[in-house]
């Protein structure tokens, strides 16, 4: 069984980005600048945003963190986004989700300039993804594709079963794996909470990409020998043994699947670090596309 080491691959990608930034500096070009907007004090969101900002520092990007109170009005948040859209120093920005309930998330994501939408959540970018056009691929599916590419996993003609149909992982990765080219050219089945007889479907999968958020959901009786397993799930499971009071678990019963899978991502250390690396990659792309015009 080969461990798909997202930590190592993401570090390789960050090293490559750092080299690109050094080159840009040497040429007198502006270096990439990522901004992150966070609303409220949610612990997990603050942790994610913190890692994104630290990752920017690691590769030599400029970064700006904009922290807003949880009771900010939708109008004021839209104003902040408008300022970021028009701020020439910012190449790309993200609005950390989830947003408080009184704010319409779709309205906020629609307000982001698609050219600065390094999360790839704007409908214009999502549509381009489906049409094989130049876009920003959302960081998590982009990270999965890159992991598959760097481990040279065969995807052409393979049956890929995606579990979960979210707009940020399941839906886009199902489209990407069905596109022409590599990684892609797969026959894709997108499954979700209303899918019947899920294990009959997963048992026929050559590659399973699980993004549902139920710890250790995928068990050995649900897969065939030699399956490739990509575990996107991240769930905090309460644990008194751990100083933080919780442990992180994926969607996959990792230990139990060791004897059956041919390749598998660990959690943590699999898809999670790849997501951050690909956000940086998208920010670099945003800068390079601006340089090109
Ligand atoms: P979500 O939480 O929005 O939705 C869950 C999906 O799972 C839904 O589409 C639902 O239909 C499906 N589902 C629920 N129960 C099911 C069942 N019994 N059988 C089949 N499908 C079922 O999805 P999300 O935002 O993609 O998050 C999924 C998981 O991935 C979460 O644990 C999240 O924390 C994690 N995540 C990780 C990263 C990363 O960087 N590694 C990024 C995003 C999300």
Coordinates of C-alpha atoms and ligand atoms in Angstrom, one line a residue:
X1 CA 0.0 0.0 0.0
X2 CA 1.4 3.4 -1.0
X3 CA 0.6 6.3 1.3
X4 CA -0.4 9.4 -0.6
X5 CA 1.7 11.7 1.4
X6 CA -0.1 15.1 1.0
X7 CA 2.2 16.7 3.6
X8 CA 5.3 15.9 1.5
X9 CA 3.8 16.7 -1.8
X10 CA 2.4 20.0 -0.5
X11 CA 5.8 20.9 0.8
X12 CA 7.3 20.2 -2.7
X13 CA 4.7 22.4 -4.3
X14 CA 5.4 25.2 -1.8
X15 CA 9.1 24.9 -2.5
X16 CA 8.3 25.2 -6.3
X17 CA 6.2 28.3 -5.6
X18 CA 8.9 29.9 -3.5
X19 CA 11.4 29.5 -6.4
X20 CA 8.8 31.1 -8.7
X21 CA 8.5 34.0 -6.3
X22 CA 12.2 34.5 -6.0
X23 CA 12.4 34.6 -9.8
X24 CA 9.6 37.2 -9.9
X25 CA 11.4 39.3 -7.3
X26 CA 14.6 39.0 -9.3
X27 CA 12.8 40.3 -12.4
X28 CA 11.4 43.2 -10.5
X29 CA 7.8 41.8 -10.8
X30 CA 5.3 42.4 -8.0
X31 CA 5.0 39.3 -5.7
X32 CA 1.7 37.6 -5.2
X33 CA -0.6 39.0 -2.5
X34 CA -3.4 36.9 -1.0
X35 CA -6.0 38.4 1.3
X36 CA -8.3 36.4 3.6
X37 CA -11.6 37.7 5.0
X38 CA -12.9 36.0 8.2
X39 CA -16.2 36.8 9.8
X40 CA -16.6 35.9 13.5
X41 CA -14.6 33.8 15.9
X42 CA -15.3 30.2 14.9
X43 CA -12.3 28.1 16.1
X44 CA -11.9 25.8 13.1
X45 CA -12.2 28.7 10.7
X46 CA -9.6 30.7 12.6
X47 CA -7.2 27.7 12.5
X48 CA -7.7 27.3 8.7
X49 CA -7.2 31.0 8.0
X50 CA -4.2 31.1 10.2
X51 CA -2.6 28.2 8.3
X52 CA -3.3 29.9 5.0
X53 CA -1.6 33.1 6.1
X54 CA 1.4 31.2 7.5
X55 CA 1.7 29.3 4.2
X56 CA 1.8 32.7 2.4
X57 CA 4.8 33.7 4.5
X58 CA 6.5 30.4 3.9
X59 CA 6.5 30.9 0.1
X60 CA 7.3 34.6 0.2
X61 CA 3.8 35.9 -0.7
X62 CA 2.4 39.1 0.8
X63 CA -0.8 38.4 2.8
X64 CA -3.5 40.4 4.5
X65 CA -5.9 39.0 7.1
X66 CA -9.2 40.9 7.5
X67 CA -11.0 39.9 10.6
X68 CA -14.6 41.2 10.9
X69 CA -17.1 40.9 13.8
X70 CA -19.8 38.1 13.6
X71 CA -22.6 40.8 13.7
X72 CA -21.2 42.7 10.6
X73 CA -24.0 43.5 8.2
X74 CA -24.2 41.9 4.8
X75 CA -23.9 45.4 3.3
X76 CA -20.7 46.1 5.2
X77 CA -19.2 42.8 4.1
X78 CA -20.1 43.5 0.5
X79 CA -18.3 46.9 0.9
X80 CA -15.2 45.1 2.1
X81 CA -15.3 42.8 -0.9
X82 CA -15.8 45.7 -3.3
X83 CA -12.7 47.3 -1.8
X84 CA -10.6 44.1 -2.3
X85 CA -11.9 43.8 -5.9
X86 CA -10.6 47.3 -6.6
X87 CA -7.4 47.2 -4.6
X88 CA -4.7 46.8 -7.2
X89 CA -2.2 45.4 -4.6
X90 CA -4.3 42.3 -4.0
X91 CA -4.1 39.5 -6.6
X92 CA -6.6 37.1 -5.0
X93 CA -8.7 36.8 -1.9
X94 CA -10.9 34.3 -0.1
X95 CA -13.9 34.7 2.2
X96 CA -13.6 31.9 4.8
X97 CA -16.8 29.9 5.0
X98 CA -19.1 29.2 6.7
X99 CA -20.5 32.8 7.1
X100 CA -23.0 33.7 9.9
X101 CA -26.6 32.8 9.2
X102 CA -27.8 36.4 8.6
X103 CA -25.5 36.7 5.6
X104 CA -26.4 35.3 2.2
X105 CA -23.3 33.3 1.2
X106 CA -24.3 33.1 -2.5
X107 CA -24.6 36.9 -2.6
X108 CA -21.2 37.3 -1.1
X109 CA -19.5 34.8 -3.4
X110 CA -21.1 36.4 -6.4
X111 CA -19.6 39.7 -5.4
X112 CA -16.0 38.5 -5.7
X113 CA -14.3 39.5 -8.9
X114 CA -13.9 36.2 -10.8
X115 CA -10.3 37.2 -11.6
X116 CA -9.4 37.4 -7.9
X117 CA -11.6 34.4 -6.9
X118 CA -8.7 32.0 -6.0
X119 CA -11.1 29.7 -4.2
X120 CA -12.9 29.2 -7.5
X121 CA -16.3 29.5 -5.9
X122 CA -17.8 32.1 -8.3
X123 CA -20.4 30.7 -10.7
X124 CA -18.4 32.1 -13.6
X125 CA -15.3 30.1 -12.6
X126 CA -17.3 27.0 -11.8
X127 CA -18.9 27.1 -15.2
X128 CA -15.5 27.5 -16.9
X129 CA -14.3 24.5 -14.9
X130 CA -17.2 22.4 -16.4
X131 CA -16.4 23.7 -19.9
X132 CA -12.6 23.0 -19.7
X133 CA -11.8 26.7 -19.8
X134 CA -9.0 28.6 -18.0
X135 CA -10.3 29.2 -14.4
X136 CA -9.4 28.8 -10.8
X137 CA -10.1 25.2 -9.7
X138 CA -11.3 25.1 -6.1
X139 CA -8.3 24.2 -3.9
X140 CA -9.5 20.9 -2.5
X141 CA -10.4 19.2 -5.8
X142 CA -7.3 20.8 -7.3
X143 CA -5.2 19.3 -4.5
X144 CA -6.7 15.8 -5.2
X145 CA -5.9 16.1 -8.9
X146 CA -2.4 17.1 -8.1
X147 CA -1.9 14.2 -5.7
X148 CA -3.1 11.8 -8.3
X149 CA -0.8 13.4 -10.9
X150 CA 2.3 13.3 -8.7
X151 CA 1.8 9.6 -7.8
X152 CA 1.1 8.8 -11.4
X153 CA -2.1 7.0 -10.7
X154 CA -3.9 5.7 -13.8
X155 CA -7.3 7.3 -14.2
X156 CA -8.3 6.8 -17.8
X157 CA -11.3 4.5 -18.1
X158 CA -11.3 3.9 -14.4
X159 CA -14.5 3.9 -12.3
X160 CA -14.3 6.8 -9.9
X161 CA -16.9 6.9 -7.1
X162 CA -17.3 10.2 -5.4
X163 CA -19.1 10.2 -2.0
X164 CA -20.7 13.6 -1.2
X165 CA -22.0 16.3 -3.6
X166 CA -20.9 19.5 -2.0
X167 CA -20.2 22.5 -4.2
X168 CA -16.6 22.8 -2.9
X169 CA -15.5 19.2 -3.2
X170 CA -17.8 16.4 -4.4
X171 CA -19.5 18.2 -7.3
X172 CA -16.3 19.8 -8.8
X173 CA -14.1 16.7 -8.4
X174 CA -16.8 14.6 -10.1
X175 CA -16.7 17.0 -13.1
X176 CA -12.9 17.2 -13.1
X177 CA -12.4 13.4 -13.1
X178 CA -14.8 13.1 -16.0
X179 CA -13.1 15.7 -18.1
X180 CA -10.8 14.8 -21.1
X181 CA -7.2 14.4 -20.2
X182 CA -5.1 13.5 -17.2
X183 CA -6.1 13.2 -14.4
X184 CA -9.5 12.5 -15.8
X185 CA -11.0 10.4 -18.6
X186 CA -12.7 8.4 -15.8
X187 CA -16.2 7.0 -15.6
X188 CA -17.6 8.9 -12.6
X189 CA -20.5 8.0 -10.2
X190 CA -21.4 10.8 -7.9
X191 CA -23.1 9.5 -4.7
X192 CA -24.8 11.3 -1.8
X193 CA -27.1 10.9 1.1
X194 CA -30.0 9.7 -1.0
X195 CA -28.0 7.1 -2.9
X196 CA -29.3 3.6 -2.5
X197 CA -27.1 0.6 -1.9
X198 CA -24.0 2.7 -1.7
X199 CA -21.7 -0.2 -1.0
X200 CA -22.8 -2.0 -4.2
X201 CA -21.5 1.0 -6.0
X202 CA -18.3 1.5 -4.0
X203 CA -17.4 -2.2 -4.4
X204 CA -17.1 -1.6 -8.2
X205 CA -14.8 1.5 -7.7
X206 CA -11.2 1.7 -8.9
X207 CA -10.9 5.0 -7.1
X208 CA -13.0 6.3 -4.2
X209 CA -13.0 10.0 -3.3
X210 CA -14.9 10.5 0.0
X211 CA -16.1 13.9 1.1
X212 CA -19.0 13.5 3.5
X213 CA -17.7 14.1 7.0
X214 CA -18.7 10.9 8.8
X215 CA -15.7 9.4 10.7
X216 CA -14.6 6.0 9.5
X217 CA -17.6 5.6 7.3
X218 CA -15.8 3.7 4.5
X219 CA -15.0 0.1 5.7
X220 CA -13.2 -2.8 4.1
X221 CA -16.5 -4.6 3.2
X222 CA -17.4 -1.6 1.0
X223 CA -14.4 -1.8 -1.4
X224 CA -12.6 -4.1 -3.7
X225 CA -8.9 -5.2 -3.5
X226 CA -6.5 -2.7 -4.9
X227 CA -8.8 0.3 -4.7
X228 CA -7.3 3.9 -4.5
X229 CA -8.8 5.8 -1.6
X230 CA -8.8 9.5 -1.3
X231 CA -10.2 10.7 2.1
X232 CA -11.3 14.3 2.2
X233 CA -13.2 14.1 5.4
X234 CA -12.1 16.1 8.5
X235 CA -14.1 15.6 11.6
X236 CA -13.2 16.6 15.2
X237 CA -14.0 13.6 17.4
X238 CA -14.1 14.3 21.1
X239 CA -11.2 12.6 23.0
X240 CA -10.3 13.0 26.6
X241 CA -6.8 11.5 25.9
X242 CA -5.8 14.4 23.7
X243 CA -4.8 17.8 25.2
X244 CA -7.0 19.6 22.7
X245 CA -10.0 17.5 23.7
X246 CA -10.5 16.1 20.2
X247 CA -8.8 14.1 17.5
X248 CA -9.1 14.5 13.8
X249 CA -10.7 11.6 11.9
X250 CA -11.3 11.1 8.2
X251 CA -14.2 9.4 6.4
X252 CA -12.2 6.2 6.0
X253 CA -11.4 3.4 8.5
X254 CA -7.7 3.8 7.5
X255 CA -6.1 1.0 9.6
X256 CA -8.8 -1.5 8.5
X257 CA -8.3 -0.7 4.9
X258 CA -4.5 -0.9 4.9
X259 CA -4.6 -4.5 3.6
X260 CA -7.0 -3.8 0.8
X261 CA -6.2 -0.4 -0.7
X262 CA -3.3 0.1 -3.2
X263 CA -3.0 3.8 -2.5
X264 CA -4.6 5.8 0.4
X265 CA -4.4 9.3 1.9
X266 CA -4.0 9.6 5.6
X267 CA -6.0 12.0 7.8
X268 CA -4.4 14.3 8.8
X269 CA -1.5 14.7 6.3
X270 CA -3.4 13.8 3.1
X271 CA -5.8 16.1 1.3
X272 CA -5.8 18.8 4.0
X273 CA -2.2 20.2 3.3
X274 CA -2.8 19.9 -0.4
X275 CA -5.7 22.2 -0.2
X276 CA -3.5 25.0 1.2
X277 CA -0.8 24.4 -1.3
X278 CA -3.3 24.7 -4.2
X279 CA -4.7 27.9 -2.8
X280 CA -1.2 29.3 -3.0
X281 CA -0.9 27.9 -6.5
X282 CA -4.1 29.7 -7.6
X283 CA -2.8 32.9 -6.1
X284 CA 0.4 32.6 -8.1
X285 CA -1.7 31.9 -11.2
X286 CA -3.7 35.0 -10.5
X287 CA -0.5 37.1 -10.3
X288 CA 0.9 35.5 -13.5
X289 CA -2.3 36.1 -15.4
X290 CA -2.3 39.8 -14.4
X291 CA 1.4 40.0 -15.5
X292 CA 0.5 38.5 -18.8
X293 CA -2.0 41.3 -19.7
Ligands
LIG1 P1 -20.8 18.8 3.1 O1 -20.6 18.7 4.6 O2 -21.4 20.1 2.6 O3 -21.8 17.7 2.6 C1 -21.7 16.3 2.9 C2 -22.1 15.5 1.7 O4 -22.1 14.1 2.1 C3 -23.5 15.8 1.2 O5 -23.4 16.0 -0.2 C4 -24.3 14.6 1.5 O6 -25.2 14.3 0.5 C5 -23.2 13.5 1.6 N1 -23.6 12.4 2.5 C6 -24.0 12.6 3.8 N2 -24.4 11.4 4.3 C7 -24.1 10.5 3.4 C8 -24.3 9.1 3.3 N3 -24.7 8.3 4.3 N4 -23.9 8.4 2.2 C9 -23.5 9.1 1.1 N5 -23.3 10.5 1.1 C10 -23.7 11.1 2.2 O7 -19.5 18.4 2.3 P2 -18.1 19.1 2.3 O8 -18.2 20.5 2.6 O9 -17.5 18.6 1.0 O10 -17.3 18.4 3.5 C11 -17.2 17.0 3.6 C12 -16.1 16.7 4.5 O11 -14.8 17.1 3.9 C13 -16.1 17.3 5.9 O12 -15.6 16.5 6.9 C14 -15.2 18.5 5.7 O13 -14.6 19.0 6.9 C15 -14.2 18.0 4.8 N6 -13.4 18.9 4.0 C16 -12.1 18.8 4.0 C17 -11.3 19.7 3.2 C18 -9.8 19.5 3.1 O14 -9.1 20.4 2.8 N7 -9.3 18.3 3.4 C19 -11.9 20.7 2.4 C20 -13.3 20.8 2.5 C21 -14.1 19.9 3.2

